[in-house]
Each structure stands twice: as structure tokens, then as C-alpha cells.
PDB file of C-alpha atoms in Angstrom:
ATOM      1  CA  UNK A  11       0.000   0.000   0.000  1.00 61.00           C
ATOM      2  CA  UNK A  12       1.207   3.176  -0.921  1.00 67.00           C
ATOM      3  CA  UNK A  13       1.536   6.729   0.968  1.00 67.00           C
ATOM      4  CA  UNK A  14      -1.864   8.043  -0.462  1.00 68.00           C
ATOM      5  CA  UNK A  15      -3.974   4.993   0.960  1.00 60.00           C
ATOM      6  CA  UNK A  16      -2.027   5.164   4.195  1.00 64.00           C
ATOM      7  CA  UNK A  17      -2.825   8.619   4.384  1.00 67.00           C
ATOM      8  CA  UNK A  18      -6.023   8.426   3.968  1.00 67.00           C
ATOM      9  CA  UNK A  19      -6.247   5.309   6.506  1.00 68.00           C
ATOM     10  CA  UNK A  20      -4.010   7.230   9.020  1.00 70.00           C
ATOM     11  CA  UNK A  21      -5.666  10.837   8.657  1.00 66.00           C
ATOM     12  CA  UNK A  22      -2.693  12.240   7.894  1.00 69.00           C
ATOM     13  CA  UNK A  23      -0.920  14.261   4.837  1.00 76.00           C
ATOM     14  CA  UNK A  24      -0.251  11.930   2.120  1.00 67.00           C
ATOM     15  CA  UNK A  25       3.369  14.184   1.683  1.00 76.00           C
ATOM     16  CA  UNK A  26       3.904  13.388   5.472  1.00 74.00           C
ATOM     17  CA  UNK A  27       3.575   9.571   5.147  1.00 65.00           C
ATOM     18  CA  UNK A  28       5.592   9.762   2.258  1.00 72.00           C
ATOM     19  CA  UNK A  29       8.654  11.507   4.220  1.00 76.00           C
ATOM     20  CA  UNK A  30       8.166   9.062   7.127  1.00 74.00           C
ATOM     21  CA  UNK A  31       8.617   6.099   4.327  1.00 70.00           C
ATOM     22  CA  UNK A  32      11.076   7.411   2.998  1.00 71.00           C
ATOM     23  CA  UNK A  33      13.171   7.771   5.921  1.00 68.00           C
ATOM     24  CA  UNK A  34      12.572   4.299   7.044  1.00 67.00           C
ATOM     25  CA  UNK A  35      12.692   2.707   4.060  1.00 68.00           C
ATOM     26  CA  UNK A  36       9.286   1.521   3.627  1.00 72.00           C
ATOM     27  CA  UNK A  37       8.308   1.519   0.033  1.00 69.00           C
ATOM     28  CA  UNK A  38       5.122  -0.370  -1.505  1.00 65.00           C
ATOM     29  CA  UNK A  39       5.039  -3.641  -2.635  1.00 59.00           C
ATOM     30  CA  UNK A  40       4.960  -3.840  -6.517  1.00 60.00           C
ATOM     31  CA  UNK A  41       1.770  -6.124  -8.114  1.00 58.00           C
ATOM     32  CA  UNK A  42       3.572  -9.429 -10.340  1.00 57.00           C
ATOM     33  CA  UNK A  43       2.540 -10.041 -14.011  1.00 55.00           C
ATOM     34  CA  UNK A  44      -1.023 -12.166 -13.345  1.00 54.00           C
ATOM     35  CA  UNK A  45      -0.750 -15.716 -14.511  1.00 51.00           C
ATOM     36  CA  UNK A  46      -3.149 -16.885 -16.862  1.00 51.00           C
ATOM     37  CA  UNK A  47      -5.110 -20.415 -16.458  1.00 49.00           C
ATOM     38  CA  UNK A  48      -5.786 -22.564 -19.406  1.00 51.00           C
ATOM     39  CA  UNK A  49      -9.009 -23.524 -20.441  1.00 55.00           C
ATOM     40  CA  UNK A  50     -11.809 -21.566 -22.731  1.00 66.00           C
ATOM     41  CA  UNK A  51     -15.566 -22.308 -21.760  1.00 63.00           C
ATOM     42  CA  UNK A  52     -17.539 -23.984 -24.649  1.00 69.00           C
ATOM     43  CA  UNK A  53     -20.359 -22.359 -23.746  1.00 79.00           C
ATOM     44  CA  UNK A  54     -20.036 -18.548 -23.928  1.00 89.00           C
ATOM     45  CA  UNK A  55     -22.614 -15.443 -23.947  1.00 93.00           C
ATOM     46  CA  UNK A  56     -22.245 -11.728 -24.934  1.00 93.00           C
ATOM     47  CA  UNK A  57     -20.708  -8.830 -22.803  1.00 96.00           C
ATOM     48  CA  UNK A  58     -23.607  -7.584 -21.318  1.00 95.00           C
ATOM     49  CA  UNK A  59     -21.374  -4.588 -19.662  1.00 95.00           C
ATOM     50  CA  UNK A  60     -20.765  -3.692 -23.582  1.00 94.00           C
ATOM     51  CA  UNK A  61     -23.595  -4.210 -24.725  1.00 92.00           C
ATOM     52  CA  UNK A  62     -26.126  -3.486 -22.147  1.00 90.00           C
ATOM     53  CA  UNK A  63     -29.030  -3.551 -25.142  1.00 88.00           C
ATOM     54  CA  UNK A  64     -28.431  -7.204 -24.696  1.00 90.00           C
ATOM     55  CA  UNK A  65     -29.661  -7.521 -21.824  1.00 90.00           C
ATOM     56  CA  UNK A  66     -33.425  -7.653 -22.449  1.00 87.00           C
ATOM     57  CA  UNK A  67     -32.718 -10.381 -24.694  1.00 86.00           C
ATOM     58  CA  UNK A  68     -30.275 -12.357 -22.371  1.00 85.00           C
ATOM     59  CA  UNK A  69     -32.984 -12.323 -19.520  1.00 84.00           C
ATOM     60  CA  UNK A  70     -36.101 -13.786 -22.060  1.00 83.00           C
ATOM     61  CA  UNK A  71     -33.250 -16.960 -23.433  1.00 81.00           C
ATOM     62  CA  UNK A  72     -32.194 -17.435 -19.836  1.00 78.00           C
ATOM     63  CA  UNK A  73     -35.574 -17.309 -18.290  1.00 75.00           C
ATOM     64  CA  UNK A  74     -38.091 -18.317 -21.187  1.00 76.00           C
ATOM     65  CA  UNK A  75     -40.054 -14.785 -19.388  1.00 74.00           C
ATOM     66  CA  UNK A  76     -41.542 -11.807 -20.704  1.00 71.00           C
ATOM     67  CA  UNK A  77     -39.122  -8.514 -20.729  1.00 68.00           C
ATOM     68  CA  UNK A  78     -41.929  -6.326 -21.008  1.00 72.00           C
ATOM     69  CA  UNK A  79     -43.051  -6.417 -17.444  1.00 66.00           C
ATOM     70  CA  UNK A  80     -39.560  -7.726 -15.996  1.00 72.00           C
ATOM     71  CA  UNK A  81     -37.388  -5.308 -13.811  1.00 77.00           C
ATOM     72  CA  UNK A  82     -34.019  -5.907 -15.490  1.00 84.00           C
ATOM     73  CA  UNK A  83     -30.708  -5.084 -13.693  1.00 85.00           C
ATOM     74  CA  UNK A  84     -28.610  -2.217 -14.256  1.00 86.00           C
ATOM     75  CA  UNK A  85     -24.850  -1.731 -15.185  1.00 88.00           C
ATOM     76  CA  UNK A  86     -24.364  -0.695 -11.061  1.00 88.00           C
ATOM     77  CA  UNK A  87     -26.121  -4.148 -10.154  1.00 92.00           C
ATOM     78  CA  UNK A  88     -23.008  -6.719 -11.268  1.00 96.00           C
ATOM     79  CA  UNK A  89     -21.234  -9.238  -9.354  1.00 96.00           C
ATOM     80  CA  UNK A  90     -17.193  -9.619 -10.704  1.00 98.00           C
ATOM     81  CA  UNK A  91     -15.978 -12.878 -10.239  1.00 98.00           C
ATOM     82  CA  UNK A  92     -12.619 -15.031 -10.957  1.00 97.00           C
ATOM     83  CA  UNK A  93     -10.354 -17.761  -9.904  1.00 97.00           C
ATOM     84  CA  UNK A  94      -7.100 -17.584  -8.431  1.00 96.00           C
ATOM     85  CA  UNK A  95      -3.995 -19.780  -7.114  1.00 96.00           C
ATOM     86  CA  UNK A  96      -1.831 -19.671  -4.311  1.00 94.00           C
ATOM     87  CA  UNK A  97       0.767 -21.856  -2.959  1.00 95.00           C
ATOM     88  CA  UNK A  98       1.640 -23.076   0.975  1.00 95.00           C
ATOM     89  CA  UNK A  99       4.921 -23.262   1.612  1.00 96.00           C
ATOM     90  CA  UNK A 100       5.131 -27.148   0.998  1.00 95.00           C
ATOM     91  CA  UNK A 101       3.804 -26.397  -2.319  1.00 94.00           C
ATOM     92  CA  UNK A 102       0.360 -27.610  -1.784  1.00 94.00           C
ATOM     93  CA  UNK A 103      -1.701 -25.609  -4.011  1.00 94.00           C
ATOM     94  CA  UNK A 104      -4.884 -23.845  -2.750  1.00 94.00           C
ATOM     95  CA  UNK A 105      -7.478 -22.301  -5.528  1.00 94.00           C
ATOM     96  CA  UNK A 106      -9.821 -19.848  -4.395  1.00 94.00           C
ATOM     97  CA  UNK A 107     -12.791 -18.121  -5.907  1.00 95.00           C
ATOM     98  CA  UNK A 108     -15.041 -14.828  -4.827  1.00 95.00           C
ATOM     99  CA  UNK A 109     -17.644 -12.435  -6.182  1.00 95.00           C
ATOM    100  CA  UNK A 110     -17.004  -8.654  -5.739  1.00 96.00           C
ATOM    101  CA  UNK A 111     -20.164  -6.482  -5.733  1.00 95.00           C
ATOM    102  CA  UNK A 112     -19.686  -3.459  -8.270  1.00 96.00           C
ATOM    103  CA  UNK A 113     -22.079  -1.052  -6.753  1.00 94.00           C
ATOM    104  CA  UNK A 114     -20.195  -0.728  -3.336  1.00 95.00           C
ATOM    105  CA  UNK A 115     -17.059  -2.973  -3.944  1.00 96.00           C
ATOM    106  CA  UNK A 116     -17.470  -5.327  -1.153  1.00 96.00           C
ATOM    107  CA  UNK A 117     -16.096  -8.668  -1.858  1.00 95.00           C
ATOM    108  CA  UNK A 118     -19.486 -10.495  -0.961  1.00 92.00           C
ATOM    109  CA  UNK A 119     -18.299 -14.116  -0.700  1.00 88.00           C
ATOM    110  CA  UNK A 120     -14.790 -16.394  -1.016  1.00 91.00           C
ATOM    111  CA  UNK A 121     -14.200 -19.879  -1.554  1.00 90.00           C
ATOM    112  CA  UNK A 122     -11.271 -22.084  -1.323  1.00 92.00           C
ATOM    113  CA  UNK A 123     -10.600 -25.442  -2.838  1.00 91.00           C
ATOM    114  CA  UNK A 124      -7.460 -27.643  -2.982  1.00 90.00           C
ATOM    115  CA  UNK A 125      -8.838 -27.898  -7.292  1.00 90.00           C
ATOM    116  CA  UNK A 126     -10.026 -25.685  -9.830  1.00 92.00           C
ATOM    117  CA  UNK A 127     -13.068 -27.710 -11.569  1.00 94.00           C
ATOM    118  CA  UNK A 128     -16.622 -26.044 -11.511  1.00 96.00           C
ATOM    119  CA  UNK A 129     -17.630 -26.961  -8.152  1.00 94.00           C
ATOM    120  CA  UNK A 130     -15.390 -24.149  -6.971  1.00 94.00           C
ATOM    121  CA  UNK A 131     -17.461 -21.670  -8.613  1.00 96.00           C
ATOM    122  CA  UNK A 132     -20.515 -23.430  -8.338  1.00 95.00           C
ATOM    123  CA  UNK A 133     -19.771 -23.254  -4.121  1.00 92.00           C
ATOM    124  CA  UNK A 134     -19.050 -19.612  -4.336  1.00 92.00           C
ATOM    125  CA  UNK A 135     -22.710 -18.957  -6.504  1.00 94.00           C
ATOM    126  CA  UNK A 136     -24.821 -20.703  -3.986  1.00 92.00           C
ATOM    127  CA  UNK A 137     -22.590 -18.792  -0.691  1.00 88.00           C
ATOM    128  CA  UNK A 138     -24.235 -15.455  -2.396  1.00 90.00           C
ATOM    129  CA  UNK A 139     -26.750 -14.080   0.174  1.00 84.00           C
ATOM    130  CA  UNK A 140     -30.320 -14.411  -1.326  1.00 81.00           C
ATOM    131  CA  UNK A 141     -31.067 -10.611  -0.223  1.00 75.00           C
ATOM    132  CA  UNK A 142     -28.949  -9.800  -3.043  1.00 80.00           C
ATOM    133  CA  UNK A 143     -31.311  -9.092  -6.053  1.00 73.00           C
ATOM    134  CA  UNK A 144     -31.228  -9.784  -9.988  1.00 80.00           C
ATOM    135  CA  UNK A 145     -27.774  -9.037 -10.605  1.00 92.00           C
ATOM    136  CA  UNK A 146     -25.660  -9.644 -13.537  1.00 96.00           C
ATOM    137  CA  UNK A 147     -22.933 -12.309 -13.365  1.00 97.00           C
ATOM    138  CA  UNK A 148     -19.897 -11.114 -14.613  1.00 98.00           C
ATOM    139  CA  UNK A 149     -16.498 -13.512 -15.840  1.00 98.00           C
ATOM    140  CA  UNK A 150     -13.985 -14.448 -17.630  1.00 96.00           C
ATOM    141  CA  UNK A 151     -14.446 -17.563 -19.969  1.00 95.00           C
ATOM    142  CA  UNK A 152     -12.636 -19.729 -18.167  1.00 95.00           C
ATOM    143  CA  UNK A 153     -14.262 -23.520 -18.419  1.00 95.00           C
ATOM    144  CA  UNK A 154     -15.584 -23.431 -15.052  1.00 96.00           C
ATOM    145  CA  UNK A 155     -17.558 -20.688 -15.599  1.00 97.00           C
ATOM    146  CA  UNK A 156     -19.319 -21.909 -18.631  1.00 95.00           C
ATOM    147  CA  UNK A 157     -19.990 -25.539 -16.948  1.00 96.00           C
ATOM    148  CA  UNK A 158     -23.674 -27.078 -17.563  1.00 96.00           C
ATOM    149  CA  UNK A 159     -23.514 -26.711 -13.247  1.00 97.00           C
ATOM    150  CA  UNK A 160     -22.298 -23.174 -13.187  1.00 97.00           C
ATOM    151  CA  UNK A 161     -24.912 -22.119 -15.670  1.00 95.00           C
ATOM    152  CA  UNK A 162     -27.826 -23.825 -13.455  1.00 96.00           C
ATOM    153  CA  UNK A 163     -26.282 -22.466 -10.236  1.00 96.00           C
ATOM    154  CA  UNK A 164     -26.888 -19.070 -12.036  1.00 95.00           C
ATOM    155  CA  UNK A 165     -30.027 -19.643 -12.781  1.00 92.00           C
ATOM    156  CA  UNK A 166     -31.192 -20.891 -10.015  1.00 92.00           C
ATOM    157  CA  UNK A 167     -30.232 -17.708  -8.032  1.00 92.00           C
ATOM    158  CA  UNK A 168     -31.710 -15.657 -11.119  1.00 89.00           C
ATOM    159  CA  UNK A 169     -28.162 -14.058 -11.793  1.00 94.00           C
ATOM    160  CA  UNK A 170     -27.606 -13.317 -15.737  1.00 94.00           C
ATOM    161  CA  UNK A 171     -24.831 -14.350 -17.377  1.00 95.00           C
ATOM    162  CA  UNK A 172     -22.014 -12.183 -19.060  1.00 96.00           C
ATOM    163  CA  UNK A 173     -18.641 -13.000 -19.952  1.00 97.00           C
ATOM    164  CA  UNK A 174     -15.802 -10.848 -21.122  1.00 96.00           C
ATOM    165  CA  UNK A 175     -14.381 -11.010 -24.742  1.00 93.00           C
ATOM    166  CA  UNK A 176     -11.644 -13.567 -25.502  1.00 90.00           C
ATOM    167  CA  UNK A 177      -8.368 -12.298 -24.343  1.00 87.00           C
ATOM    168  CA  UNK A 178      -9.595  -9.517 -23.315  1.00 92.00           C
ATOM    169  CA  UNK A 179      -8.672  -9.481 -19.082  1.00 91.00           C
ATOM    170  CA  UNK A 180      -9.878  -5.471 -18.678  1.00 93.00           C
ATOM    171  CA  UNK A 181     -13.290  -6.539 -19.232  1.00 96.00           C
ATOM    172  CA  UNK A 182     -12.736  -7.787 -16.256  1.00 97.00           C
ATOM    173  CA  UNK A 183     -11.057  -5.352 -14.748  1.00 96.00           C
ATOM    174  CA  UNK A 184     -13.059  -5.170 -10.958  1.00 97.00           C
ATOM    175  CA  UNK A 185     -12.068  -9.145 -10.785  1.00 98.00           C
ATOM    176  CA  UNK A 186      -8.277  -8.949 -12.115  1.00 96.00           C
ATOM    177  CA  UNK A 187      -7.316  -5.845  -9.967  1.00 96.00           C
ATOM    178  CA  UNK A 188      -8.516  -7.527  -6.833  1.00 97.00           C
ATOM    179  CA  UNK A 189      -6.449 -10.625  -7.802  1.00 97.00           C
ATOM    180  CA  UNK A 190      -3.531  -8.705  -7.493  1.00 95.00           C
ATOM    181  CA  UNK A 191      -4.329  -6.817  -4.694  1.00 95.00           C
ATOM    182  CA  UNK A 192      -5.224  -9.943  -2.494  1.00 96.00           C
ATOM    183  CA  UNK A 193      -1.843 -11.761  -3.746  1.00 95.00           C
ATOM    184  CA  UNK A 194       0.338  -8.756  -3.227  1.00 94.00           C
ATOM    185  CA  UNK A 195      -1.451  -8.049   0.578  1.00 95.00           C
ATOM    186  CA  UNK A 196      -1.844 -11.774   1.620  1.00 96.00           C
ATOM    187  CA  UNK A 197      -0.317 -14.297  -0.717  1.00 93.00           C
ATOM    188  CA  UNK A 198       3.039 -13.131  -1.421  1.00 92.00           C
ATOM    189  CA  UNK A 199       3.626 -11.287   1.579  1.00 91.00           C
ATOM    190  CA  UNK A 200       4.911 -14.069   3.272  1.00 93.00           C
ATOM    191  CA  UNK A 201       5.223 -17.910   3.419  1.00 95.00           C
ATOM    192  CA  UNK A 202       1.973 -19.821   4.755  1.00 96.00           C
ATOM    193  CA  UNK A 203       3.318 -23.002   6.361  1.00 95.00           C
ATOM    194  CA  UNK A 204      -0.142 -24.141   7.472  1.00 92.00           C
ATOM    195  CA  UNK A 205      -3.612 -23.922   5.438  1.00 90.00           C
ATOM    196  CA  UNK A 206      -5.168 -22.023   9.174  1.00 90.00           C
ATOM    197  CA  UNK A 207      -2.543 -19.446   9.033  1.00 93.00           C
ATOM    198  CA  UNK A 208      -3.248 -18.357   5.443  1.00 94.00           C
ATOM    199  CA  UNK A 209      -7.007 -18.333   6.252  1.00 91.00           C
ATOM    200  CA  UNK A 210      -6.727 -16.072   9.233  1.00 92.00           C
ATOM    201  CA  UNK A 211      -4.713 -13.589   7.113  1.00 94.00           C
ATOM    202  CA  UNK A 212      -7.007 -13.799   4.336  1.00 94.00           C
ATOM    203  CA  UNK A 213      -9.682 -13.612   6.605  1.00 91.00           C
ATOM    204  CA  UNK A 214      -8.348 -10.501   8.247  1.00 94.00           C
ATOM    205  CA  UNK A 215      -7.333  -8.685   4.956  1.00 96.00           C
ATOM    206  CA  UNK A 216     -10.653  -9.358   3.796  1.00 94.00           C
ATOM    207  CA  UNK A 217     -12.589  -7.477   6.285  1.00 94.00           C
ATOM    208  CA  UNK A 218      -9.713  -4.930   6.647  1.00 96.00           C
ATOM    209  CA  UNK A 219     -10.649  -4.493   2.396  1.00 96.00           C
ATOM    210  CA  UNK A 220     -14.384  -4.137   3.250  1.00 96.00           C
ATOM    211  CA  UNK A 221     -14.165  -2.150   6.093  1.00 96.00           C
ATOM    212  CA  UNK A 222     -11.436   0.042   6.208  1.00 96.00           C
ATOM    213  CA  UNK A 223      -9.444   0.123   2.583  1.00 96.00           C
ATOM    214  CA  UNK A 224     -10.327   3.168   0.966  1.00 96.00           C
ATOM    215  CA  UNK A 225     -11.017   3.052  -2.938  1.00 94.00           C
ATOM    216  CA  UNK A 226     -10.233   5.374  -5.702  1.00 92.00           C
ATOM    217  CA  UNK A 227     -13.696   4.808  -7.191  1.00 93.00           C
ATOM    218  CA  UNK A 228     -15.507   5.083  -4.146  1.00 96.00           C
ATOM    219  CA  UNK A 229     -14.236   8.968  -3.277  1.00 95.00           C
ATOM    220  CA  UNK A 230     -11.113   7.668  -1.318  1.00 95.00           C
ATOM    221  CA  UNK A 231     -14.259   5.889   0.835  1.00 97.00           C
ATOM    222  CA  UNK A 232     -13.822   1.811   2.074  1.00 97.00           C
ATOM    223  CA  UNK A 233     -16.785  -0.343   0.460  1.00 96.00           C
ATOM    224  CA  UNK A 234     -18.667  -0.310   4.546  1.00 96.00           C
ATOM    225  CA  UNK A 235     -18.096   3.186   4.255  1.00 96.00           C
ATOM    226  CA  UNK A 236     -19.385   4.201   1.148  1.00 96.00           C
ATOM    227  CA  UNK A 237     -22.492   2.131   1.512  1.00 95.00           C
ATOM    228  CA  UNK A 238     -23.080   3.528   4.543  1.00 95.00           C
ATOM    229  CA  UNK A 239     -23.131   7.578   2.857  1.00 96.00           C
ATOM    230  CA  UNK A 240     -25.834   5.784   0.510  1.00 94.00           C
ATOM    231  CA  UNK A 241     -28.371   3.697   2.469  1.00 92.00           C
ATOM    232  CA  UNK A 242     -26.568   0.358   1.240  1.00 91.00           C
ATOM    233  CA  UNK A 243     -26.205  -2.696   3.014  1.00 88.00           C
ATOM    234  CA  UNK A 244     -22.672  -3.722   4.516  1.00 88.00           C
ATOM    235  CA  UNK A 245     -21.011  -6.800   4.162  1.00 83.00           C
ATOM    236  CA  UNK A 246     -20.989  -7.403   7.516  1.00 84.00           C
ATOM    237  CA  UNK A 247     -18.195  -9.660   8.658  1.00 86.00           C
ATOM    238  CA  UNK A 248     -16.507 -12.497   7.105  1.00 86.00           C
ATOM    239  CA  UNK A 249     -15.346 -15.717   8.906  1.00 83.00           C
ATOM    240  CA  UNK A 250     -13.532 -18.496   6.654  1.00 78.00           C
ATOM    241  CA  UNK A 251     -13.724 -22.082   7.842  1.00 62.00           C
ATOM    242  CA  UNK A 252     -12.796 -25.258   6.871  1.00 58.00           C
ATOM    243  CA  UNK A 253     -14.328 -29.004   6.521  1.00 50.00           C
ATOM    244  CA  UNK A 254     -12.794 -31.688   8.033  1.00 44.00           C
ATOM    245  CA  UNK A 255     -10.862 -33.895   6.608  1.00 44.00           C
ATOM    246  CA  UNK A 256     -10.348 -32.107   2.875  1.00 48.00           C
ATOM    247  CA  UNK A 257      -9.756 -28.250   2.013  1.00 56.00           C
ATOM    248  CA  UNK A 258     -12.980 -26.467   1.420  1.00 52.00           C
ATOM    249  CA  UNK A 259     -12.994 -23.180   2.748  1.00 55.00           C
ATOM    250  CA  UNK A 260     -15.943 -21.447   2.317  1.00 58.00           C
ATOM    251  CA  UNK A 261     -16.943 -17.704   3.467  1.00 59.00           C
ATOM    252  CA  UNK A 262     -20.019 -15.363   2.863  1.00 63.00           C
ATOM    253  CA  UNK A 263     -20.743 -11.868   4.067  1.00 60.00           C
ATOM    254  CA  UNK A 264     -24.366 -11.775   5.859  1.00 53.00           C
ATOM    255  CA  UNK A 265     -25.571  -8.954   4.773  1.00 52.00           C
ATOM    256  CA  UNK A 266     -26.250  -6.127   7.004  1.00 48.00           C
ATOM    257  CA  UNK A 267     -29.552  -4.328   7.119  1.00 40.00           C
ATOM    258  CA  UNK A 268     -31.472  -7.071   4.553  1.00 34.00           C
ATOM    259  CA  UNK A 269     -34.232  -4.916   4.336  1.00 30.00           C
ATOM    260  CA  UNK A 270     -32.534  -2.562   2.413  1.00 32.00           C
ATOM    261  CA  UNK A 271     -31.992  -3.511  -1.617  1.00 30.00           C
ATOM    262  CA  UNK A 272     -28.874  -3.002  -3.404  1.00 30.00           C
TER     263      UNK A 272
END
């Protein structure tokens, strides 16, 4: 994190952190190139973030209902998602998966596996609070997110589906930035020599993001705090826990204040 953020966390001049860095030698982590997983869905729809007319006709093929009644979402009601890899320090590598709300930028829900097939994203799909309303679905087209399941986990929730372009990762650029910020914060900062001491730093980093990490986007604001300036539900807090006996992590945000819509 770099002296504007930590300004704005500590209340303080951003020039004044900066001199304080500087004579300590602190200086920011630097994000790494992202890696890029193999495998292209076989089942792929439009981009309905650039294309938005599309969207009316994505919700009658999904649904088989009526547009001309239907409330349809809007380009501020989308849910980024993605899958990422990190490794323990043995090497044992841990795949996780989460859904970042656009409107506020809360990271609603996270989901670890020890693979990546389509259960992982199917897991994080059903985690999603059902206070959250018709919302688009937004990915990559990665396999996993095309699946038969993933497609009926979507529909089942009454999320529609978009997918960015081939090759094209700023479509997905909510998704891809938080990659990198969550592996240069959590993943690389250190070595993890046990799965329970990665998940307690994730799990702290992740409310520390919601709660306190202030955004460019959101007027310098952290995702709690700007939905609190706007009548918005919080995330609330975010616990990760594990099964027995295998590596599924799973996490949700209840949301705070259900009554209120996004």
C-alpha cells in the first residue's frame, strides 16, 4: 500500500507519510505479471457490460419470461468474479474463488478449494446471500464458468450471465485488480506453512478491504463506508472455515440491514 492509501487510513498528509517512508525505508510492494489459467468455456454469452441492449434479450433466453413487465438489472447491479492460485509453503496448491459487488465494492463471498473444476465456482454462486437481487454475473471464460452446473447455479439464483471477450482481461477489470491486490497483501507477503494461518490472514485482509481500505472509485471511501453515505447494506463480517478432513474453505458476508436492496 502506498503513501496516499495510508494517508487516507491514518488521517494524515499523504506528503507526510511519504517523508516518514522514505526515511525508514518503507516503500510499496509492486503487483507481479497475473498468470493466466488454461481452459476456454464452450459455452459462452455476450458482454452484457458492452452491450447493455443485450440484456433484455439475455434475460427472455435465460428465463423463457416476458421482458416487457420484468425489472431488469442495471450496469451498477453486477457481481465480478474469478479464480485464483496460491501456494503453501510445501507447495500444496490452494485455488480460491469470490464475487465482488460493483455497486459498493465489497467482496461479498470467497471460496477455497485444494482444485479448480466447476464446483469451486458453483460453491461460491450458492454462498451469495439471497437478499442480493437480480444481478448480472460477470467472468472471464474460463471452463468453469461456462460448466452445464455453473450455468444452473446461475439460474437458479436468477443471476444473468455475461462473460468478457476472448483475451480480453480489462473486461474484467473489478475481478483482475482484486487478484492482485489480495496476492500482493496476503499471498506473497509471506510464506503460509499451514492452510489455518493463510485463512486467518485472508480472513483478516478481507474485512480490513471491506471495512477500512479506501477506494479510488468510491471517493477515497472503504466499500462499509461508502455504503453507509448511501443507504446500502454492509457486508458485515466475514469468517472463513474449513471441513474436516479435505480443504474447502468457504466464506459469505451476511448482509447487514437485509431490508434494504442493493
Amino acid at each position: 500500500m502506498g503513501h496516499r492509501k495510508l494517508g487516507k487510513i491514518l488521517h494524515m498528509g499523504k506528503n507526510r507519510v511519504k517523508r516518514v517512508m522514505k526515511k525508514y525505508g518503507i516503500t510499496a510492494r509492486r503487483k507481479r505479471r497475473k498468470y493466466t489459467y488454461p481452459g476456454k468455456a464452450k459455452s459462452t454469452v455476450p458482454n452484457l457490460l458492452r452491450n447493455p441492449e443485450k440484456i433484455r434479450e439475455q434475460f427472455a433466453q435465460q428465463t423463457g419470461i416476458s421482458t416487457d413487465q420484468a425489472i431488469l438489472p442495471g450496469l451498477e447491479e453486477v457481481m465480478f468474479s474469478d479464480i485464483f492460485e496460491i501456494k503453501l509453503a510445501d507447495q500444496t496448491r490452494i485455488r480460491g474463488c469470490f464475487a465482488l459487488w460493483k455497486q459498493t465494492r465489497h467482496i461479498l463471498v470467497m471460496a477455497f478449494e485444494s482444485h479448480m473444476r466447476a464446483e469451486l465456482v458453483v460453491n461460491t454462486i450458492n454462498l451469495i446471500n439471497d437478499a442480493i437481487p437480480l444481478a448480472i454475473f460477470h467472468s472471464d471464460q474460463g471452463s468453469q464458468f461456462g460448466a452445464a452446473v455453473t450455468q444452473a447455479a446461475l439460474l437458479e439464483k436468477g443471476f444473468l450471465r455475461s462473460m468478457s471477450r476472448a483475451g480480453t482481461p480489462t473486461d474484467n477489470g473489478y475481478a483482475e485488480r482484486f487478484v492482485g491486490q489480495f496476492k500482493l497483501s496476503v499471498a506473497e507477503r509471506r510464506r503460509y506453512e499451514t492452510l489455518g494461518v493463510f485463512l486467518q490472514a485472508a480472513e483478516d485482509w478481507i474485512n480490513f478491504y471491506n471495512e477500512i481500505r479506501p477506494h479510488e472509485g468510491l471517493n477515497d471511501l472503504s466499500p462499509d463506508q461508502y455504503a453507509q453515505a448511501h443507504g446500502l447494506p454492509i457486508a458485515g463480517e466475514i469468517r472463513l472455515t474449513t471441513a474436516p478432513n479435505r480443504i474447502s474453505v468457504q466464506a459469505n458476508a451476511a448482509l447487514a440491514a437485509k431490508s434494504v436492496p442493493y
